[in-house]
mmCIF file of C-alpha atoms in Angstrom:
data_model
loop_
_atom_site.group_PDB
_atom_site.id
_atom_site.type_symbol
_atom_site.label_atom_id
_atom_site.label_comp_id
_atom_site.label_asym_id
_atom_site.label_seq_id
_atom_site.Cartn_x
_atom_site.Cartn_y
_atom_site.Cartn_z
ATOM 1 C CA UNK A 1 12.812 -6.489 -19.236
ATOM 2 C CA UNK A 2 13.407 -8.521 -16.071
ATOM 3 C CA UNK A 3 16.751 -7.369 -16.496
ATOM 4 C CA UNK A 4 15.872 -4.084 -16.823
ATOM 5 C CA UNK A 5 13.252 -3.570 -14.832
ATOM 6 C CA UNK A 6 14.757 -4.922 -11.484
ATOM 7 C CA UNK A 7 18.217 -4.912 -12.101
ATOM 8 C CA UNK A 8 18.741 -2.021 -9.196
ATOM 9 C CA UNK A 9 16.873 -4.454 -6.809
ATOM 10 C CA UNK A 10 19.599 -6.924 -7.785
ATOM 11 C CA UNK A 11 22.622 -5.444 -7.747
ATOM 12 C CA UNK A 12 20.512 -2.965 -3.702
ATOM 13 C CA UNK A 13 20.041 -7.246 -3.170
ATOM 14 C CA UNK A 14 23.546 -8.141 -3.291
ATOM 15 C CA UNK A 15 25.125 -4.880 -1.950
ATOM 16 C CA UNK A 16 22.308 -5.439 1.038
ATOM 17 C CA UNK A 17 23.563 -8.666 1.411
ATOM 18 C CA UNK A 18 26.977 -8.091 1.792
ATOM 19 C CA UNK A 19 26.574 -5.067 3.478
ATOM 20 C CA UNK A 20 25.318 -7.662 6.388
ATOM 21 C CA UNK A 21 28.061 -10.375 6.252
ATOM 22 C CA UNK A 22 30.346 -6.489 7.138
ATOM 23 C CA UNK A 23 28.459 -6.025 9.703
ATOM 24 C CA UNK A 24 27.310 -9.025 11.628
ATOM 25 C CA UNK A 25 29.074 -12.376 9.672
ATOM 26 C CA UNK A 26 27.477 -15.209 7.915
ATOM 27 C CA UNK A 27 23.906 -15.392 11.093
ATOM 28 C CA UNK A 28 23.589 -11.110 9.866
ATOM 29 C CA UNK A 29 23.567 -12.479 6.139
ATOM 30 C CA UNK A 30 20.449 -15.040 6.829
ATOM 31 C CA UNK A 31 18.904 -12.007 8.784
ATOM 32 C CA UNK A 32 18.603 -9.529 6.202
ATOM 33 C CA UNK A 33 17.878 -12.665 3.332
ATOM 34 C CA UNK A 34 14.584 -13.858 5.817
ATOM 35 C CA UNK A 35 13.895 -10.263 6.454
ATOM 36 C CA UNK A 36 13.622 -9.119 2.822
ATOM 37 C CA UNK A 37 11.704 -12.154 1.658
ATOM 38 C CA UNK A 38 9.193 -11.014 4.843
ATOM 39 C CA UNK A 39 8.627 -7.517 3.268
ATOM 40 C CA UNK A 40 8.201 -8.396 -0.535
ATOM 41 C CA UNK A 41 5.914 -11.309 0.398
ATOM 42 C CA UNK A 42 3.653 -8.976 2.929
ATOM 43 C CA UNK A 43 4.151 -6.111 -0.019
ATOM 44 C CA UNK A 44 3.019 -8.193 -3.018
ATOM 45 C CA UNK A 45 -0.161 -6.378 -2.532
ATOM 46 C CA UNK A 46 1.298 -2.729 -1.877
ATOM 47 C CA UNK A 47 2.799 -3.293 -5.627
ATOM 48 C CA UNK A 48 -0.072 -4.009 -7.438
ATOM 49 C CA UNK A 49 -1.985 -0.848 -5.695
ATOM 50 C CA UNK A 50 0.460 1.082 -6.458
ATOM 51 C CA UNK A 51 0.476 -0.038 -9.956
ATOM 52 C CA UNK A 52 -2.758 1.017 -10.521
ATOM 53 C CA UNK A 53 -2.407 4.089 -9.783
ATOM 54 C CA UNK A 54 0.833 4.551 -11.483
ATOM 55 C CA UNK A 55 -0.070 3.961 -14.853
ATOM 56 C CA UNK A 56 -2.325 6.483 -15.492
ATOM 57 C CA UNK A 57 0.890 8.997 -13.766
ATOM 58 C CA UNK A 58 2.990 10.402 -16.882
ATOM 59 C CA UNK A 59 6.862 9.585 -17.612
ATOM 60 C CA UNK A 60 7.918 12.319 -15.438
ATOM 61 C CA UNK A 61 6.081 11.684 -11.936
ATOM 62 C CA UNK A 62 6.636 7.753 -12.529
ATOM 63 C CA UNK A 63 10.191 8.799 -12.298
ATOM 64 C CA UNK A 64 10.186 10.943 -9.519
ATOM 65 C CA UNK A 65 8.196 7.903 -7.690
ATOM 66 C CA UNK A 66 10.503 5.169 -8.077
ATOM 67 C CA UNK A 67 14.116 7.556 -7.376
ATOM 68 C CA UNK A 68 12.755 10.082 -4.253
ATOM 69 C CA UNK A 69 9.814 7.251 -3.455
ATOM 70 C CA UNK A 70 11.999 4.983 -2.972
ATOM 71 C CA UNK A 71 14.240 7.058 -0.783
ATOM 72 C CA UNK A 72 12.129 8.029 0.880
ATOM 73 C CA UNK A 73 10.304 3.746 1.130
ATOM 74 C CA UNK A 74 13.385 2.982 2.761
ATOM 75 C CA UNK A 75 15.301 5.820 4.109
ATOM 76 C CA UNK A 76 12.273 7.004 5.480
ATOM 77 C CA UNK A 77 9.599 4.086 6.496
ATOM 78 C CA UNK A 78 12.664 1.351 6.968
ATOM 79 C CA UNK A 79 15.144 3.490 8.893
ATOM 80 C CA UNK A 80 13.851 6.829 10.626
ATOM 81 C CA UNK A 81 10.393 5.667 10.583
ATOM 82 C CA UNK A 82 10.606 3.211 13.690
ATOM 83 C CA UNK A 83 13.243 6.047 15.178
ATOM 84 C CA UNK A 84 10.790 8.324 14.809
ATOM 85 C CA UNK A 85 8.750 5.940 17.150
ATOM 86 C CA UNK A 86 11.003 5.719 19.935
ATOM 87 C CA UNK A 87 11.810 9.678 20.131
ATOM 88 C CA UNK A 88 8.014 10.000 20.019
ATOM 89 C CA UNK A 89 6.624 7.632 22.704
ATOM 90 C CA UNK A 90 9.568 7.592 24.577
ATOM 91 C CA UNK A 91 9.416 11.505 24.649
ATOM 92 C CA UNK A 92 13.240 11.001 23.427
ATOM 93 C CA UNK A 93 15.367 13.391 21.013
ATOM 94 C CA UNK A 94 16.281 11.615 17.998
ATOM 95 C CA UNK A 95 20.504 11.597 18.436
ATOM 96 C CA UNK A 96 19.432 10.158 21.539
ATOM 97 C CA UNK A 97 16.389 7.412 19.675
ATOM 98 C CA UNK A 98 19.344 6.607 17.655
ATOM 99 C CA UNK A 99 22.041 5.844 20.465
ATOM 100 C CA UNK A 100 19.158 4.467 22.021
ATOM 101 C CA UNK A 101 18.369 1.905 19.024
ATOM 102 C CA UNK A 102 22.348 1.186 17.993
ATOM 103 C CA UNK A 103 23.260 0.701 21.946
ATOM 104 C CA UNK A 104 20.106 -0.984 23.548
ATOM 105 C CA UNK A 105 17.993 -2.404 21.208
ATOM 106 C CA UNK A 106 16.233 -4.478 24.187
ATOM 107 C CA UNK A 107 14.290 -1.821 25.174
ATOM 108 C CA UNK A 108 14.383 -0.007 22.256
ATOM 109 C CA UNK A 109 12.590 -3.425 20.909
ATOM 110 C CA UNK A 110 10.516 -2.611 24.440
ATOM 111 C CA UNK A 111 9.383 0.868 22.978
ATOM 112 C CA UNK A 112 8.652 0.216 19.600
ATOM 113 C CA UNK A 113 6.198 -3.043 20.433
ATOM 114 C CA UNK A 114 4.507 -0.116 23.871
ATOM 115 C CA UNK A 115 3.661 2.579 20.322
ATOM 116 C CA UNK A 116 2.585 -1.008 18.475
ATOM 117 C CA UNK A 117 -1.266 -0.066 19.073
ATOM 118 C CA UNK A 118 -1.245 3.163 17.970
ATOM 119 C CA UNK A 119 0.549 2.372 14.746
ATOM 120 C CA UNK A 120 -1.463 -0.013 13.516
ATOM 121 C CA UNK A 121 -4.810 2.292 14.564
ATOM 122 C CA UNK A 122 -3.086 4.411 11.959
ATOM 123 C CA UNK A 123 -2.755 2.016 9.265
ATOM 124 C CA UNK A 124 -5.292 -0.167 10.394
ATOM 125 C CA UNK A 125 -7.620 3.085 9.195
ATOM 126 C CA UNK A 126 -6.140 4.375 6.412
ATOM 127 C CA UNK A 127 -5.823 1.276 4.934
ATOM 128 C CA UNK A 128 -9.343 -0.095 5.778
ATOM 129 C CA UNK A 129 -10.696 2.906 4.097
ATOM 130 C CA UNK A 130 -9.200 2.451 0.676
ATOM 131 C CA UNK A 131 -10.487 -0.818 0.748
ATOM 132 C CA UNK A 132 -13.831 0.284 1.767
ATOM 133 C CA UNK A 133 -14.359 3.167 -0.718
ATOM 134 C CA UNK A 134 -13.194 0.394 -3.692
ATOM 135 C CA UNK A 135 -15.640 -2.138 -2.912
ATOM 136 C CA UNK A 136 -18.758 0.318 -1.831
ATOM 137 C CA UNK A 137 -17.347 1.670 -5.899
ATOM 138 C CA UNK A 138 -20.259 0.767 -8.988
ATOM 139 C CA UNK A 139 -17.860 -1.351 -11.128
ATOM 140 C CA UNK A 140 -18.699 -2.857 -15.025
ATOM 141 C CA UNK A 141 -16.013 -5.427 -14.036
ATOM 142 C CA UNK A 142 -16.802 -8.084 -10.832
ATOM 143 C CA UNK A 143 -15.161 -9.947 -9.762
ATOM 144 C CA UNK A 144 -16.678 -11.658 -6.481
ATOM 145 C CA UNK A 145 -20.039 -10.793 -7.595
ATOM 146 C CA UNK A 146 -23.022 -12.218 -5.242
ATOM 147 C CA UNK A 147 -20.555 -10.193 -2.728
ATOM 148 C CA UNK A 148 -19.928 -6.619 -5.063
ATOM 149 C CA UNK A 149 -23.132 -6.131 -6.235
ATOM 150 C CA UNK A 150 -24.892 -5.183 -3.411
ATOM 151 C CA UNK A 151 -22.069 -3.354 -1.527
ATOM 152 C CA UNK A 152 -22.473 -1.284 -4.493
ATOM 153 C CA UNK A 153 -26.121 -0.244 -4.784
ATOM 154 C CA UNK A 154 -24.584 0.113 -0.042
ATOM 155 C CA UNK A 155 -22.130 3.068 -1.289
ATOM 156 C CA UNK A 156 -24.935 5.008 -2.931
ATOM 157 C CA UNK A 157 -25.501 5.797 0.559
ATOM 158 C CA UNK A 158 -23.229 9.466 1.584
ATOM 159 C CA UNK A 159 -19.611 9.147 3.810
ATOM 160 C CA UNK A 160 -20.956 4.828 4.257
ATOM 161 C CA UNK A 161 -17.177 4.184 3.960
ATOM 162 C CA UNK A 162 -16.667 6.555 6.620
ATOM 163 C CA UNK A 163 -19.063 5.877 8.911
ATOM 164 C CA UNK A 164 -18.214 2.590 8.996
ATOM 165 C CA UNK A 165 -14.607 2.813 9.778
ATOM 166 C CA UNK A 166 -14.769 5.252 12.617
ATOM 167 C CA UNK A 167 -17.654 2.321 13.810
ATOM 168 C CA UNK A 168 -14.963 0.208 13.392
ATOM 169 C CA UNK A 169 -12.252 2.049 15.201
ATOM 170 C CA UNK A 170 -14.464 3.240 18.251
ATOM 171 C CA UNK A 171 -14.825 -0.970 19.126
ATOM 172 C CA UNK A 172 -11.284 -1.088 18.721
ATOM 173 C CA UNK A 173 -10.202 1.422 20.917
ATOM 174 C CA UNK A 174 -13.594 0.166 23.384
ATOM 175 C CA UNK A 175 -12.081 -3.164 24.054
ATOM 176 C CA UNK A 176 -9.017 -2.484 23.690
ATOM 177 C CA UNK A 177 -9.768 0.033 27.140
ATOM 178 C CA UNK A 178 -12.689 -3.243 28.007
ATOM 179 C CA UNK A 179 -9.229 -6.226 28.228
ATOM 180 C CA UNK A 180 -6.472 -3.600 29.432
ATOM 181 C CA UNK A 181 -8.834 -3.160 32.689
ATOM 182 C CA UNK A 182 -9.612 -6.200 32.794
ATOM 183 C CA UNK A 183 -6.307 -7.873 32.893
ATOM 184 C CA UNK A 184 -5.147 -5.098 34.804
ATOM 185 C CA UNK A 185 -2.422 -4.415 31.827
ATOM 186 C CA UNK A 186 -1.881 -0.582 32.894
ATOM 187 C CA UNK A 187 -2.993 0.144 28.914
ATOM 188 C CA UNK A 188 -5.899 1.679 29.309
ATOM 189 C CA UNK A 189 -5.070 5.135 28.912
ATOM 190 C CA UNK A 190 -3.815 4.643 25.945
ATOM 191 C CA UNK A 191 -7.600 3.837 23.683
ATOM 192 C CA UNK A 192 -7.287 7.237 24.409
ATOM 193 C CA UNK A 193 -4.304 7.490 21.693
ATOM 194 C CA UNK A 194 -5.638 4.523 19.862
ATOM 195 C CA UNK A 195 -8.965 6.383 19.638
ATOM 196 C CA UNK A 196 -6.683 9.553 17.989
ATOM 197 C CA UNK A 197 -4.419 7.610 15.912
ATOM 198 C CA UNK A 198 -6.789 6.009 13.804
ATOM 199 C CA UNK A 199 -8.907 9.562 13.749
ATOM 200 C CA UNK A 200 -5.838 10.811 12.165
ATOM 201 C CA UNK A 201 -5.415 7.683 9.598
ATOM 202 C CA UNK A 202 -8.197 8.717 8.520
ATOM 203 C CA UNK A 203 -8.242 12.660 8.235
ATOM 204 C CA UNK A 204 -5.071 11.785 6.104
ATOM 205 C CA UNK A 205 -6.770 9.340 3.528
ATOM 206 C CA UNK A 206 -9.488 11.522 3.113
ATOM 207 C CA UNK A 207 -6.628 14.971 3.167
ATOM 208 C CA UNK A 208 -4.791 13.163 0.717
ATOM 209 C CA UNK A 209 -6.977 11.017 -1.161
ATOM 210 C CA UNK A 210 -9.369 13.978 -1.809
ATOM 211 C CA UNK A 211 -7.056 16.373 -3.085
ATOM 212 C CA UNK A 212 -5.757 13.081 -5.489
ATOM 213 C CA UNK A 213 -8.866 12.845 -6.686
ATOM 214 C CA UNK A 214 -9.746 16.687 -7.115
ATOM 215 C CA UNK A 215 -7.347 17.481 -9.376
ATOM 216 C CA UNK A 216 -7.935 14.090 -11.131
ATOM 217 C CA UNK A 217 -11.453 14.979 -11.708
ATOM 218 C CA UNK A 218 -9.895 18.312 -12.583
ATOM 219 C CA UNK A 219 -7.307 17.018 -15.462
ATOM 220 C CA UNK A 220 -10.159 14.943 -16.592
ATOM 221 C CA UNK A 221 -12.417 17.564 -17.049
ATOM 222 C CA UNK A 222 -9.579 19.600 -19.566
ATOM 223 C CA UNK A 223 -8.474 15.534 -20.853
ATOM 224 C CA UNK A 224 -12.578 16.346 -22.007
ATOM 225 C CA UNK A 225 -12.200 19.909 -22.923
ATOM 226 C CA UNK A 226 -9.004 18.831 -25.665
ATOM 227 C CA UNK A 227 -10.094 15.808 -27.352
ATOM 228 C CA UNK A 228 -12.526 17.459 -29.916
ATOM 229 C CA UNK A 229 -8.867 19.579 -30.354
ATOM 230 C CA UNK A 230 -7.424 16.104 -30.742
ATOM 231 C CA UNK A 231 -10.128 14.837 -32.971
ATOM 232 C CA UNK A 232 -9.727 17.877 -35.366
ATOM 233 C CA UNK A 233 -6.263 17.239 -35.434
ATOM 234 C CA UNK A 234 -6.791 13.711 -35.875
ATOM 235 C CA UNK A 235 -8.869 14.459 -39.329
ATOM 236 C CA UNK A 236 -6.576 17.321 -40.626
ATOM 237 C CA UNK A 237 -3.959 14.546 -39.980
ATOM 238 C CA UNK A 238 -1.859 15.518 -37.658
ATOM 239 C CA UNK A 239 0.122 13.858 -34.638
ATOM 240 C CA UNK A 240 -1.954 13.139 -31.747
ATOM 241 C CA UNK A 241 -0.679 12.351 -28.690
ATOM 242 C CA UNK A 242 -2.715 10.969 -25.650
ATOM 243 C CA UNK A 243 -1.947 12.509 -22.191
ATOM 244 C CA UNK A 244 -1.222 11.312 -19.072
ATOM 245 C CA UNK A 245 -1.213 12.555 -15.572
ATOM 246 C CA UNK A 246 0.611 15.723 -14.063
ATOM 247 C CA UNK A 247 0.304 18.687 -12.219
ATOM 248 C CA UNK A 248 -0.856 18.487 -9.346
ATOM 249 C CA UNK A 249 -2.572 15.382 -9.705
ATOM 250 C CA UNK A 250 0.376 13.698 -10.409
ATOM 251 C CA UNK A 251 1.724 15.399 -7.439
ATOM 252 C CA UNK A 252 -0.763 14.753 -4.727
ATOM 253 C CA UNK A 253 -1.368 11.098 -6.866
ATOM 254 C CA UNK A 254 2.186 10.467 -5.851
ATOM 255 C CA UNK A 255 1.330 11.452 -1.480
ATOM 256 C CA UNK A 256 -0.965 9.143 -1.779
ATOM 257 C CA UNK A 257 1.593 6.561 -2.682
ATOM 258 C CA UNK A 258 4.161 7.111 -0.304
ATOM 259 C CA UNK A 259 0.960 8.303 2.387
ATOM 260 C CA UNK A 260 0.344 3.698 0.894
ATOM 261 C CA UNK A 261 3.038 3.244 0.653
ATOM 262 C CA UNK A 262 4.286 4.411 4.652
ATOM 263 C CA UNK A 263 0.668 2.314 6.229
ATOM 264 C CA UNK A 264 2.098 -0.885 4.315
ATOM 265 C CA UNK A 265 4.685 -0.774 5.497
ATOM 266 C CA UNK A 266 3.744 -0.975 8.752
ATOM 267 C CA UNK A 267 3.070 -4.134 9.358
ATOM 268 C CA UNK A 268 6.544 -5.191 8.302
ATOM 269 C CA UNK A 269 7.919 -2.866 9.890
ATOM 270 C CA UNK A 270 6.993 -3.774 13.256
ATOM 271 C CA UNK A 271 6.844 -7.973 12.097
ATOM 272 C CA UNK A 272 10.395 -7.512 11.933
ATOM 273 C CA UNK A 273 10.851 -7.256 15.543
ATOM 274 C CA UNK A 274 10.274 -11.140 16.097
ATOM 275 C CA UNK A 275 12.835 -11.814 13.647
ATOM 276 C CA UNK A 276 15.501 -9.215 15.034
ATOM 277 C CA UNK A 277 15.440 -5.832 17.200
ATOM 278 C CA UNK A 278 19.093 -4.726 15.329
ATOM 279 C CA UNK A 279 17.890 -1.441 14.050
ATOM 280 C CA UNK A 280 20.227 -2.147 11.325
ATOM 281 C CA UNK A 281 19.650 -5.975 9.943
ATOM 282 C CA UNK A 282 16.156 -4.581 9.668
ATOM 283 C CA UNK A 283 17.143 -1.351 7.673
ATOM 284 C CA UNK A 284 18.943 -3.381 5.441
ATOM 285 C CA UNK A 285 16.651 -5.657 5.273
ATOM 286 C CA UNK A 286 12.872 -4.359 4.409
ATOM 287 C CA UNK A 287 14.696 -1.449 1.829
ATOM 288 C CA UNK A 288 16.314 -4.590 -0.103
ATOM 289 C CA UNK A 289 12.081 -5.613 -0.144
ATOM 290 C CA UNK A 290 11.303 -2.566 -0.082
ATOM 291 C CA UNK A 291 13.226 -1.853 -3.679
ATOM 292 C CA UNK A 292 11.622 -5.774 -4.903
ATOM 293 C CA UNK A 293 8.131 -4.523 -4.203
ATOM 294 C CA UNK A 294 8.725 -0.942 -6.714
ATOM 295 C CA UNK A 295 10.462 -3.043 -9.639
ATOM 296 C CA UNK A 296 7.431 -5.306 -8.743
ATOM 297 C CA UNK A 297 5.173 -2.448 -9.646
ATOM 298 C CA UNK A 298 6.825 -0.508 -12.353
ATOM 299 C CA UNK A 299 7.082 -4.359 -14.227
ATOM 300 C CA UNK A 300 2.982 -4.680 -13.885
ATOM 301 C CA UNK A 301 2.389 -1.218 -14.978
ATOM 302 C CA UNK A 302 5.119 -1.173 -18.826
ATOM 303 C CA UNK A 303 3.508 -5.027 -18.853
ATOM 304 C CA UNK A 304 0.157 -4.196 -19.004
ATOM 305 C CA UNK A 305 0.084 -6.701 -16.133
ATOM 306 C CA UNK A 306 -3.755 -4.996 -15.012
ATOM 307 C CA UNK A 307 -4.994 -4.464 -18.408
ATOM 308 C CA UNK A 308 -4.479 -8.499 -18.854
ATOM 309 C CA UNK A 309 -5.644 -9.512 -15.030
ATOM 310 C CA UNK A 310 -8.561 -8.019 -14.375
ATOM 311 C CA UNK A 311 -8.991 -8.981 -11.089
ATOM 312 C CA UNK A 312 -5.641 -8.660 -10.126
ATOM 313 C CA UNK A 313 -6.703 -5.431 -9.063
ATOM 314 C CA UNK A 314 -9.604 -6.883 -6.522
ATOM 315 C CA UNK A 315 -7.797 -8.997 -5.063
ATOM 316 C CA UNK A 316 -5.338 -6.303 -3.963
ATOM 317 C CA UNK A 317 -7.768 -4.464 -2.140
ATOM 318 C CA UNK A 318 -9.733 -7.721 -0.736
ATOM 319 C CA UNK A 319 -5.802 -8.124 0.773
ATOM 320 C CA UNK A 320 -5.705 -4.436 1.733
ATOM 321 C CA UNK A 321 -9.187 -4.997 3.340
ATOM 322 C CA UNK A 322 -8.656 -8.191 4.817
ATOM 323 C CA UNK A 323 -4.184 -6.377 6.407
ATOM 324 C CA UNK A 324 -6.667 -3.540 8.008
ATOM 325 C CA UNK A 325 -8.529 -5.742 9.935
ATOM 326 C CA UNK A 326 -5.010 -7.804 11.113
ATOM 327 C CA UNK A 327 -4.154 -4.251 12.266
ATOM 328 C CA UNK A 328 -6.506 -3.973 13.842
ATOM 329 C CA UNK A 329 -6.733 -6.590 16.165
ATOM 330 C CA UNK A 330 -3.100 -6.522 16.466
ATOM 331 C CA UNK A 331 -3.764 -3.466 18.101
ATOM 332 C CA UNK A 332 -4.620 -6.399 21.609
ATOM 333 C CA UNK A 333 -3.498 -9.749 19.911
ATOM 334 C CA UNK A 334 -0.718 -10.841 18.312
ATOM 335 C CA UNK A 335 -1.414 -12.793 14.477
ATOM 336 C CA UNK A 336 2.127 -14.148 13.275
ATOM 337 C CA UNK A 337 3.839 -12.683 10.192
ATOM 338 C CA UNK A 338 3.338 -15.708 7.987
ATOM 339 C CA UNK A 339 -0.428 -15.608 8.361
ATOM 340 C CA UNK A 340 -0.542 -11.649 6.722
ATOM 341 C CA UNK A 341 1.587 -12.306 3.994
ATOM 342 C CA UNK A 342 0.411 -15.398 3.101
ATOM 343 C CA UNK A 343 -3.708 -14.456 3.282
ATOM 344 C CA UNK A 344 -2.436 -11.151 0.842
ATOM 345 C CA UNK A 345 -0.538 -13.956 -1.292
ATOM 346 C CA UNK A 346 -3.255 -16.495 -1.108
ATOM 347 C CA UNK A 347 -5.649 -13.447 -2.008
ATOM 348 C CA UNK A 348 -3.969 -11.827 -4.771
ATOM 349 C CA UNK A 349 -3.192 -15.443 -6.359
ATOM 350 C CA UNK A 350 -6.743 -16.132 -6.235
ATOM 351 C CA UNK A 351 -7.610 -13.411 -8.087
ATOM 352 C CA UNK A 352 -5.172 -14.487 -10.940
ATOM 353 C CA UNK A 353 -6.511 -17.405 -11.545
ATOM 354 C CA UNK A 354 -10.018 -15.573 -11.716
ATOM 355 C CA UNK A 355 -8.481 -13.686 -14.513
ATOM 356 C CA UNK A 356 -7.341 -15.889 -16.557
ATOM 357 C CA UNK A 357 -10.213 -18.851 -16.582
ATOM 358 C CA UNK A 358 -12.369 -15.088 -17.136
ATOM 359 C CA UNK A 359 -9.537 -15.084 -20.396
ATOM 360 C CA UNK A 360 -9.240 -18.215 -21.642
ATOM 361 C CA UNK A 361 -13.578 -18.392 -20.923
ATOM 362 C CA UNK A 362 -13.091 -15.268 -23.478
ATOM 363 C CA UNK A 363 -11.451 -16.624 -26.457
ATOM 364 C CA UNK A 364 -13.812 -19.447 -26.637
ATOM 365 C CA UNK A 365 -15.987 -18.098 -26.386
ATOM 366 C CA UNK A 366 -14.485 -15.409 -29.690
ATOM 367 C CA UNK A 367 -14.307 -12.668 -27.764
ATOM 368 C CA UNK A 368 -11.801 -10.077 -26.734
ATOM 369 C CA UNK A 369 -11.133 -9.645 -23.295
ATOM 370 C CA UNK A 370 -12.268 -5.916 -22.214
ATOM 371 C CA UNK A 371 -10.283 -4.242 -19.722
ATOM 372 C CA UNK A 372 -11.580 -1.389 -16.932
ATOM 373 C CA UNK A 373 -8.545 0.035 -17.364
ATOM 374 C CA UNK A 374 -9.934 2.996 -14.940
ATOM 375 C CA UNK A 375 -11.613 1.330 -12.962
ATOM 376 C CA UNK A 376 -14.186 3.641 -12.929
ATOM 377 C CA UNK A 377 -17.878 3.625 -11.813
ATOM 378 C CA UNK A 378 -20.089 2.017 -14.376
#
């Protein structure tokens, strides 16, 4: 099972490390290895959330996510995206940006760092909305009950998550402008760009997530109508098949997953510059890490881990919330990537241990742990 699930990741790892040695010797080998570990540690929560969505999709769309999706994740976010940042922020053409990335690495890193506030605002808002919508939803299974119960009650207020996210964005932009003005950094004019980028992240979440949810609800309505037919088939002894999400619903869920993966990638891409400003080594290291995230997603789906350890999804969403806050803070201040990774790992580890304790307690009481497979409102 492990070899089957992680086989491609192992192969890509070997290939990436060999290419690194051929490209820059053993020093490059070490850099690619470090970047791979960085990407995996920062994106473990991404895999947990991906698995929660991917398990709802049918086999065809799962394969699409694991084939076309990985191409987008590796080549799009880890190679094209860093170059695109420079092209847009510096007003360069794509070819000029690539030439700059390969031949003037210091200037390239400077331009990417200069664009960081806008990137952090977009990704931070997208991830913040995911977190807020999760904690404001009334779920049958709650992890941190004293916190989640009152938040679920507050979640009955329409558009509360949007209002909070916009307030946080406005505060971040104003703080950024104020500090830049006080320190004479010449970045006060970028407050508007930060604000627009954050609003773009919010709109992206609302559009992609909204369409995904709409078509998923439509599919559920069809499944409810089909349920009676399935019951009749079961009584008559005919074969009954259990459907999974496909068609338009799966397509928009696929888009949602790709935007989600992109948002998770921001911190990894930006953090990679603390280790190297070589775009080739960055693409190799982050690409290898992205493969493991995909393999881990598949492993969680096939093993049913989310059903067995019901608090894992909670822990992942709290990690998302922490990452969103960190991204918004990094608009103005630097935070070590190690801190970002450790917070996510700690939250998911805590939720895993809580799930284990819950299962043991239920087993001791003679009860069967009942998962909340869809994570719907209770």
